[in-house]
Short mmCIF file of C-alpha atoms and ligand atoms in Angstrom, two decimals:
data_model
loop_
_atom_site.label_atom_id
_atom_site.label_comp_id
_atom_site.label_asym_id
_atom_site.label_seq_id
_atom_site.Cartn_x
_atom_site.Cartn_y
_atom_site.Cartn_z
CA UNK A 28 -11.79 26.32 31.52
CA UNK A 29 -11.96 23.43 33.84
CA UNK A 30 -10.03 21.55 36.21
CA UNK A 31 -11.19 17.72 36.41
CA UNK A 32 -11.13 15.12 38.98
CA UNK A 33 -11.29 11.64 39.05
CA UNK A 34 -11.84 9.90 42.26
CA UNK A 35 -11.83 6.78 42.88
CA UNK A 36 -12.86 5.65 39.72
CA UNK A 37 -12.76 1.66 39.21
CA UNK A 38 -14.60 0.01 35.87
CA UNK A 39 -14.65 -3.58 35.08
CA UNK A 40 -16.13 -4.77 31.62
CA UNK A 41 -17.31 -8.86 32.59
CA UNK A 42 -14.18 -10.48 34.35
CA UNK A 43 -11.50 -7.72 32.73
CA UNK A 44 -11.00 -4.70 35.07
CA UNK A 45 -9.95 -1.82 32.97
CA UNK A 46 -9.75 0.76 35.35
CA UNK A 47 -8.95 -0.23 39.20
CA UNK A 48 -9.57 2.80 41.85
CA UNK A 49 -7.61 5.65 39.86
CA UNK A 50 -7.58 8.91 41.37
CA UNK A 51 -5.98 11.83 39.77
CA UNK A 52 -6.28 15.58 39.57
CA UNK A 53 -6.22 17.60 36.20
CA UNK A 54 -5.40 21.27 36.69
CA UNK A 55 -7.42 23.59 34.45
CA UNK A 56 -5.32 24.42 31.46
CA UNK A 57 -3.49 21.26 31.77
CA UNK A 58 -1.62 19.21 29.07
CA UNK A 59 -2.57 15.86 30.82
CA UNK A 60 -1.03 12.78 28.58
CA UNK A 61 -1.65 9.28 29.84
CA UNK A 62 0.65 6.76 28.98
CA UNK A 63 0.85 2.74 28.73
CA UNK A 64 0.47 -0.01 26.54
CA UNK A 65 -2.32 -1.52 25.20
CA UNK A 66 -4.97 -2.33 27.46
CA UNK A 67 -3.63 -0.77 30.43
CA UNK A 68 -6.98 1.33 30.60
CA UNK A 69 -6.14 4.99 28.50
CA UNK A 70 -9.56 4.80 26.49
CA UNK A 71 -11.38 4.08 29.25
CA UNK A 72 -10.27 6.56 31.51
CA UNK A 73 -11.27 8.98 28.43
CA UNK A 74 -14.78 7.23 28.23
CA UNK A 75 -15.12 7.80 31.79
CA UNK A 76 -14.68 11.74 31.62
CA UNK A 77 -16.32 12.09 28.53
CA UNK A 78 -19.85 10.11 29.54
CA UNK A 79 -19.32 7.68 26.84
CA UNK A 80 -19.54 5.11 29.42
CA UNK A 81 -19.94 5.07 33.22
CA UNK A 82 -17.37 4.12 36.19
CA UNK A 83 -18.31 0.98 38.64
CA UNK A 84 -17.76 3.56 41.58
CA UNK A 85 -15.87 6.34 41.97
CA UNK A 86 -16.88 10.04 40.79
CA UNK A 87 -15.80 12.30 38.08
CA UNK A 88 -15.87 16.14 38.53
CA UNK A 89 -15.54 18.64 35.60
CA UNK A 90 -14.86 22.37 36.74
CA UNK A 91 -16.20 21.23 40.36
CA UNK A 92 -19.52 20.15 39.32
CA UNK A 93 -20.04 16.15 39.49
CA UNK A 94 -21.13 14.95 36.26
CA UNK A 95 -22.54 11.72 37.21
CA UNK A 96 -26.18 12.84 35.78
CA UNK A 97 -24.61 14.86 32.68
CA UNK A 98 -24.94 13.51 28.94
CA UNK A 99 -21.71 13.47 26.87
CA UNK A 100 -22.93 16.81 25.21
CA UNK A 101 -23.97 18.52 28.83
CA UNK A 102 -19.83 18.38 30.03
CA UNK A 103 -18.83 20.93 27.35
CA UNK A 104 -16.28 18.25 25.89
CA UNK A 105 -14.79 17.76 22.52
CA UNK A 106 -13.38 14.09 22.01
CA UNK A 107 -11.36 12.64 19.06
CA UNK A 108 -11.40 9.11 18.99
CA UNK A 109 -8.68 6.75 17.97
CA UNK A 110 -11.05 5.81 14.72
CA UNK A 111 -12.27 8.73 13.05
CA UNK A 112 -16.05 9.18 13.09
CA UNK A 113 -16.85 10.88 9.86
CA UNK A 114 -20.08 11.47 7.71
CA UNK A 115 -19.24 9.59 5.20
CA UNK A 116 -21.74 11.72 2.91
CA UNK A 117 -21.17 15.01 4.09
CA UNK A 118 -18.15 17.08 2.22
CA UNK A 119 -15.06 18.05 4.18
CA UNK A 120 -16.36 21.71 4.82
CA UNK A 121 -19.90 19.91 6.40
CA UNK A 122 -18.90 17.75 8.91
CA UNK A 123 -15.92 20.79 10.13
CA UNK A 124 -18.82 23.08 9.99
CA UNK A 125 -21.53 20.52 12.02
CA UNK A 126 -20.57 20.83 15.65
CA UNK A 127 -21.14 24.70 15.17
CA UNK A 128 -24.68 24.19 13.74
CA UNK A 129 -26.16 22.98 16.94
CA UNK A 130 -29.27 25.41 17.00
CA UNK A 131 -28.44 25.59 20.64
CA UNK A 132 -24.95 27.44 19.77
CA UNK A 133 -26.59 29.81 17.17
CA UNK A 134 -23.16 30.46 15.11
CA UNK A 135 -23.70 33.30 12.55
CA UNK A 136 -22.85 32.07 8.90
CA UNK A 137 -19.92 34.18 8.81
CA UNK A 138 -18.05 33.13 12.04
CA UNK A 139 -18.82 29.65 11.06
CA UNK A 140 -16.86 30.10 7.89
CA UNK A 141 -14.18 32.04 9.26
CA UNK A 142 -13.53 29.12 11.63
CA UNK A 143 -13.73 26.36 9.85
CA UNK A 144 -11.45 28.50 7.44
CA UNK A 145 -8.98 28.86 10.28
CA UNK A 146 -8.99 25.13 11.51
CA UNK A 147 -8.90 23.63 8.02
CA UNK A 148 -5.13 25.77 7.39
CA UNK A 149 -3.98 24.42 10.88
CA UNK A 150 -4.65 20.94 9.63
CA UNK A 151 -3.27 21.23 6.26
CA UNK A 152 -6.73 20.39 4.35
CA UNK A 153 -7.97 23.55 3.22
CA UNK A 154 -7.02 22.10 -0.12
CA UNK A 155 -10.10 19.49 0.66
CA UNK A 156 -12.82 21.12 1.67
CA UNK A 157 -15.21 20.15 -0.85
CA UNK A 158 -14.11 16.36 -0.87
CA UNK A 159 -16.65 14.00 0.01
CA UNK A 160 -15.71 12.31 3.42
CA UNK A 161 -14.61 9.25 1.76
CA UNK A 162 -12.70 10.39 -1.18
CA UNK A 163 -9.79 10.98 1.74
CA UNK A 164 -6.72 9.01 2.81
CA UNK A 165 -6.81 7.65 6.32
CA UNK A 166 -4.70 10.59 7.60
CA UNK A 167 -6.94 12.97 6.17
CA UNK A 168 -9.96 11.81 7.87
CA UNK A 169 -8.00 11.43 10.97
CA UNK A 170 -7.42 15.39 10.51
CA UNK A 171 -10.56 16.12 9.72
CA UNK A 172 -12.13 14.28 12.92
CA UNK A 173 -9.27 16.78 14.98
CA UNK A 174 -10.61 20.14 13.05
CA UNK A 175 -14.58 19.01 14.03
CA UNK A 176 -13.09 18.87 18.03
CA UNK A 177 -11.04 21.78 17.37
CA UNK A 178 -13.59 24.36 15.96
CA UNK A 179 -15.86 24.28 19.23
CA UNK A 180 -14.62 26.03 22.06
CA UNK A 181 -14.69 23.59 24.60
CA UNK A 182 -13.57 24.00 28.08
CA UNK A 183 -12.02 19.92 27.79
CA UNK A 184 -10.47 18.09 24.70
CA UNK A 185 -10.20 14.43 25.40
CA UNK A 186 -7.81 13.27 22.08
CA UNK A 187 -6.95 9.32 21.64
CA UNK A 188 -3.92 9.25 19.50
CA UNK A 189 -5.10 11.47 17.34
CA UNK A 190 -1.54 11.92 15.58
CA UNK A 191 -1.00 7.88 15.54
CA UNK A 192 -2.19 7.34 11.83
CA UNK A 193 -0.19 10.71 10.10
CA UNK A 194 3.48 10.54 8.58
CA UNK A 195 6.39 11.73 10.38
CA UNK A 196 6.06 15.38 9.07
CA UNK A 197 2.63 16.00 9.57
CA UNK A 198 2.63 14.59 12.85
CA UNK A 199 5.50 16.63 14.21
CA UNK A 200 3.54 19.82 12.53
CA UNK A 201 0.56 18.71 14.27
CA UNK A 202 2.17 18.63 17.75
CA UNK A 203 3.46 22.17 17.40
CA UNK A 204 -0.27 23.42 16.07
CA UNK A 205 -2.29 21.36 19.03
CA UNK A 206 0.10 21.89 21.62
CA UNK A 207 -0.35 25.67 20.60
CA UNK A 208 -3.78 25.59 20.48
CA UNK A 209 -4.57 24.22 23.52
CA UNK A 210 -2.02 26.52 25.16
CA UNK A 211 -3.49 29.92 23.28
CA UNK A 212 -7.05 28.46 24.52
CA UNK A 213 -6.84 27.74 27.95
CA UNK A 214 -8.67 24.99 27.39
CA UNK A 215 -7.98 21.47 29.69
CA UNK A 216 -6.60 18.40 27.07
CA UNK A 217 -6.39 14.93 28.12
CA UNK A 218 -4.37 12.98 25.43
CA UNK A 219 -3.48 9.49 24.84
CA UNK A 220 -0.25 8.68 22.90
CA UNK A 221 2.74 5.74 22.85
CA UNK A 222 4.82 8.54 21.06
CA UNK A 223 7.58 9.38 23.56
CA UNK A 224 8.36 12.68 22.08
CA UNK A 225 4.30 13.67 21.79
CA UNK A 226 4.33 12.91 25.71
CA UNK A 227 7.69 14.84 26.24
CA UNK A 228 7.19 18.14 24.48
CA UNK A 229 3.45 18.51 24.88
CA UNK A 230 2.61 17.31 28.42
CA UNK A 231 2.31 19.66 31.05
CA UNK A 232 1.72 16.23 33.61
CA UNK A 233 2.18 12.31 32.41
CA UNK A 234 -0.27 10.04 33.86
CA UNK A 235 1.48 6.44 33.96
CA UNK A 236 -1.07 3.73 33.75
CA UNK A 237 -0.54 -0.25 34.35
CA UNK A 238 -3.45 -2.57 34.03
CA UNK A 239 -5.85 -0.24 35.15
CA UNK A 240 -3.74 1.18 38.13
CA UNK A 241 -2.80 4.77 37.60
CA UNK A 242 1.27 4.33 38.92
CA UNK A 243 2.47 7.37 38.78
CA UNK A 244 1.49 11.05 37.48
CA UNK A 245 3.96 13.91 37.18
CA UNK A 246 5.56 16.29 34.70
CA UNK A 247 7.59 14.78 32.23
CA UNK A 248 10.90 15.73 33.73
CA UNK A 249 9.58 14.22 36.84
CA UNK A 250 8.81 10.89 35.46
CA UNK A 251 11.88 10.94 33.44
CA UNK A 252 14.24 11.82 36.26
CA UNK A 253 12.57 10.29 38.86
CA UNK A 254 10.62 7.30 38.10
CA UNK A 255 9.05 5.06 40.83
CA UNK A 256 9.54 1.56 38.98
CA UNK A 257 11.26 -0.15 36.15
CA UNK A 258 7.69 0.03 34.07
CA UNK A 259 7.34 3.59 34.79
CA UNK A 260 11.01 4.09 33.66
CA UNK A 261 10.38 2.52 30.72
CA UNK A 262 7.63 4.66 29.43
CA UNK A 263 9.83 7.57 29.03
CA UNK A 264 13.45 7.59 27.18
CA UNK A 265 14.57 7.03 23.78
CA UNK A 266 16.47 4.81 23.82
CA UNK A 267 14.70 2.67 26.36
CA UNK A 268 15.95 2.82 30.03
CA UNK A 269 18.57 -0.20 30.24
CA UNK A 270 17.81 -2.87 33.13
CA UNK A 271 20.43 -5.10 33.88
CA UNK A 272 20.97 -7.08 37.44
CA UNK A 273 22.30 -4.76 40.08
CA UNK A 274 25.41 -6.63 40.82
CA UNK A 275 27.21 -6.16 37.41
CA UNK A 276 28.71 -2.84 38.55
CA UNK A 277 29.86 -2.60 42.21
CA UNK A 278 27.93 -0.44 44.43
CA UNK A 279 24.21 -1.24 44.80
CA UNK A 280 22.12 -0.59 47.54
CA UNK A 281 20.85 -3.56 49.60
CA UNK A 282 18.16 -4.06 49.02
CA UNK A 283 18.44 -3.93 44.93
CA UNK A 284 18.13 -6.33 42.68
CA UNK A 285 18.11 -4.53 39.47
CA UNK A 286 19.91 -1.00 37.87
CA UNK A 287 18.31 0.87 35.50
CA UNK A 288 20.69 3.05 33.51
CA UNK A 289 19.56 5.26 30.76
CA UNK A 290 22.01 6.21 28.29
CA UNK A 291 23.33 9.48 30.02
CA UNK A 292 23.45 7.87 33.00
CA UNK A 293 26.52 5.38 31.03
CA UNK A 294 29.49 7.58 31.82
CA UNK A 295 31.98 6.68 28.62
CA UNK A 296 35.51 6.74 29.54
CA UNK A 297 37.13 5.07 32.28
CA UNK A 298 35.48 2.03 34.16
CA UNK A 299 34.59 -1.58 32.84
CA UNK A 300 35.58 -2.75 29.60
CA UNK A 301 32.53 -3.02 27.48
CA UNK A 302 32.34 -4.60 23.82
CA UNK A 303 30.88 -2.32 20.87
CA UNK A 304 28.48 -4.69 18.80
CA UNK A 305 27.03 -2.11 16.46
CA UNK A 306 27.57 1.52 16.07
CA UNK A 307 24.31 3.64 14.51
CA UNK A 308 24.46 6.84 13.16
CA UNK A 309 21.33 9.06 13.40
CA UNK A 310 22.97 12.19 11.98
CA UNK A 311 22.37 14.47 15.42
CA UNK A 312 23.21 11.89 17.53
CA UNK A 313 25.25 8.10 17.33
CA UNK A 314 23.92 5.08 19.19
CA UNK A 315 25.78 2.31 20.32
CA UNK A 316 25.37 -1.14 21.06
CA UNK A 317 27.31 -2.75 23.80
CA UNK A 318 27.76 -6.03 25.44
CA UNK A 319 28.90 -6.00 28.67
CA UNK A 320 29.29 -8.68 30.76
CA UNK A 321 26.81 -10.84 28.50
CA UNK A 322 24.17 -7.78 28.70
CA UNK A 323 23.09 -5.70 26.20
CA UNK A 324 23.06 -2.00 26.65
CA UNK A 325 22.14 0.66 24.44
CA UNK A 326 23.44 4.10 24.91
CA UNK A 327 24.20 7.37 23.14
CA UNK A 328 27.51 9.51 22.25
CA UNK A 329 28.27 12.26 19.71
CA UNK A 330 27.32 12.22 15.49
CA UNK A 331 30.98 12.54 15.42
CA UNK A 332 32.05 9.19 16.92
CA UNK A 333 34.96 7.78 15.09
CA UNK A 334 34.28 4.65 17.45
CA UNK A 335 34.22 1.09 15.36
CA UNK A 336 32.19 -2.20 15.89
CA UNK A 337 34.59 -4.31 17.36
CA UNK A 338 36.16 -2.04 19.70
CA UNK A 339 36.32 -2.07 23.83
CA UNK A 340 35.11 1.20 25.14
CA UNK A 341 35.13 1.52 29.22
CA UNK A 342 32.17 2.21 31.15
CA UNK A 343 30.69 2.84 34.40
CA UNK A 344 27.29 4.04 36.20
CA UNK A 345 26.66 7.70 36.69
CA UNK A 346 23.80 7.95 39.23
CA UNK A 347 21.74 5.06 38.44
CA UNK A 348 18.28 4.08 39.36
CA UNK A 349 17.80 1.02 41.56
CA UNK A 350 14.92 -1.17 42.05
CA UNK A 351 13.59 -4.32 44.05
CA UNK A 352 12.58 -7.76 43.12
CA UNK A 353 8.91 -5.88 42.36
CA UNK A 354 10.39 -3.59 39.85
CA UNK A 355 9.90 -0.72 42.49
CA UNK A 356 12.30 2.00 43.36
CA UNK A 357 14.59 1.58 46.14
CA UNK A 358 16.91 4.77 45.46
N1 ADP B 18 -16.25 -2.57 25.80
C1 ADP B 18 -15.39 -3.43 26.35
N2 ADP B 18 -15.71 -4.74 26.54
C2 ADP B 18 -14.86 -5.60 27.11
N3 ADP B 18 -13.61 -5.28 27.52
C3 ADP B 18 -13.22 -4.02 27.37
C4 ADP B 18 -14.07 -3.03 26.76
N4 ADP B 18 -13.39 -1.85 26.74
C5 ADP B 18 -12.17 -2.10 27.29
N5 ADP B 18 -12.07 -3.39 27.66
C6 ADP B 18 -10.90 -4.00 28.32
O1 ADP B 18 -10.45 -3.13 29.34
C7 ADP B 18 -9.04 -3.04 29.35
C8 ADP B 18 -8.61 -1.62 29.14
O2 ADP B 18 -8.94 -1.25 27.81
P1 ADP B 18 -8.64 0.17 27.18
O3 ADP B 18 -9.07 1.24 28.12
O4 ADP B 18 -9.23 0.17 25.82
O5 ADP B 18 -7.04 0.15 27.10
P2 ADP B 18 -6.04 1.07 26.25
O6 ADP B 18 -6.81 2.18 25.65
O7 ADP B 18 -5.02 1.52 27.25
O8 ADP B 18 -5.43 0.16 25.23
C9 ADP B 18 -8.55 -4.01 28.28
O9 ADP B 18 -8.23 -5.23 28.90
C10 ADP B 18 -9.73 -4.15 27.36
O10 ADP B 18 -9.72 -5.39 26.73
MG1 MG B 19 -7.04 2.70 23.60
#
């Protein structure tokens, strides 16, 4: 169990600054997911708990202690890294069972088996165990590299798109099993993913980063309902958020220069008369394409829709978002 801290942790690399004076507190037990595109600074922020690498200034605390002076292996932290870090040499079964053959852990035989037993169903490769390392796809490597974090206990698992590399399936398995996991154990995560849904159902708390600045940190409701700027808007939402100039509809606040509407904030029904370019059926749910007033907009109605390309449907705002010149939030 741990909570962690970062404070005021800045971390240039030459002239690039990754990481400019982020501060942010994880809770013990917390889901944490950071967010942003590449480069914004989500491996670094990892490398910074984890000891891999050391801030500029700031401090790092893990379960109140400052770890400044601690090794990677003295913070009690299990990291999976966005490449997978096998022995190539070493069978499936050898490299799940190596993290608990640390003489310092002294894991009888028999619990060692039983775990790595137990972590090899979870990740769908029991099947593999005595494969050589590199007799496996990519996604089974990338499994394998989750089972060696998952059989420790640790008190922090610091994950870097673990999931990116699987297929559809697995990876929606895999969210259930980690998110599970993590919950059953108590144990803190901090978890890097561009997967909107991972960040959605598994996040306790979003962490919103933008060239190194941490912008905005929440639960995912929070940041979904209630997002301080067009970029931290866009992170969440599938379909994206839809930005358009704030003076197409009637009604924006002074200050405004842009409205971000996501699609249930489109009411469909009476309002301005919008043009339907391209109607998408995704079995639960239909998108639809508009053009309005010389915009695009993208927004959502039901499987059902009997709606045609080519038709005029009329729309209006239903409690927007509004936002400045800067892209920040103005109501
Ligand atoms: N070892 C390094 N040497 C030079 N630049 C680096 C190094 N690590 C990261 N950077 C730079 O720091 C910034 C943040 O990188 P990173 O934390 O890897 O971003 P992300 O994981 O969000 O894609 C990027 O501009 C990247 O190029
Ligand atoms: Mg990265």
């Amino acid at each position: 169990m741990a909570e962690v801290t970062l404070s005021g942790i800045s971390k240039s690399y030459g002239d690039q600054v990754a990481l400019d004076d982020v501060t942010m507190t994880i809770p013990d037990g917390a889901f944490v997911v950071l967010l942003g595109p590449t480069g914004a600074g989500k491996t670094t922020t990892l490398r910074m708990v984890s000891g891999l690498d050391r801030p500029d200034t700031g401090t790092v605390t893990i379960g109140g202690r400052d770890v400044a002076s601690y090794t990677p292996a003295q913070r009690d932290v299990a990291m999976v890294f966005q490449q997978y870090s096998l022995y190539p040499h070493f069978t499936v079964r050898q490299n799940l069972e190596f993290p608990l053959k640390s003489p310092i852990l002294q894991t009888p035989q028999a619990e060692i088996e039983r775990k790595v037993n137990a972590v090899a169903e979870v990740l769908q490769i029991s099947h593999k165990l005595d494969n050589k390392a590199t007799a496996l796809s990519g996604g089974e490597m990338q499994r394998v590299s989750i089972g060696r974090a998952l059989v420790r206990d640790p008190s922090l698992y610091l994950m870097d798109e673990p999931l990116s590399s699987l297929d559809a399936k697995l990876r929606s398995d895999l969210r259930i099993e980690l998110k599970s996991i993590q919950a059953d154990s108590g144990a803190t995560m901090l978890y890097v993913t561009h997967d909107q849904t991972e960040a959605m159902t598994m996040a306790t708390h979003v962490g919103v980063l933008d060239e190194g600045k941490l912008v905005q940190f929440g639960s995912p409701r929070e940041i979904y309902e209630n997002p301080v700027s067009i970029y931290a808007a866009s992170r969440l939402g599938q379909p994206r958020i839809n930005v358009l100039p704030s003076d197409v509809f009637g009604g924006a606040p002074n200050k405004a220069t842009h409205i971000g509407l996501r699609p249930e904030q489109i009411f469909q029904g009476e309002g301005e008369d919008s043009f339907v370019r391209r109607v998408e059926h995704l079995g639960d749910q239909t998108r639809l394409h508009l053009s309005f007033k010389s915009h695009d907009l993208i927004t959502v109605t039901d499987a059902h829709t009997t709606l045609k390309e080519g038709e005029i449907i009329q729309i209006r705002p239903e409690n927007p978002f509004y936002f400045d010149a800067s892209g920040a939030r103005v109501s």
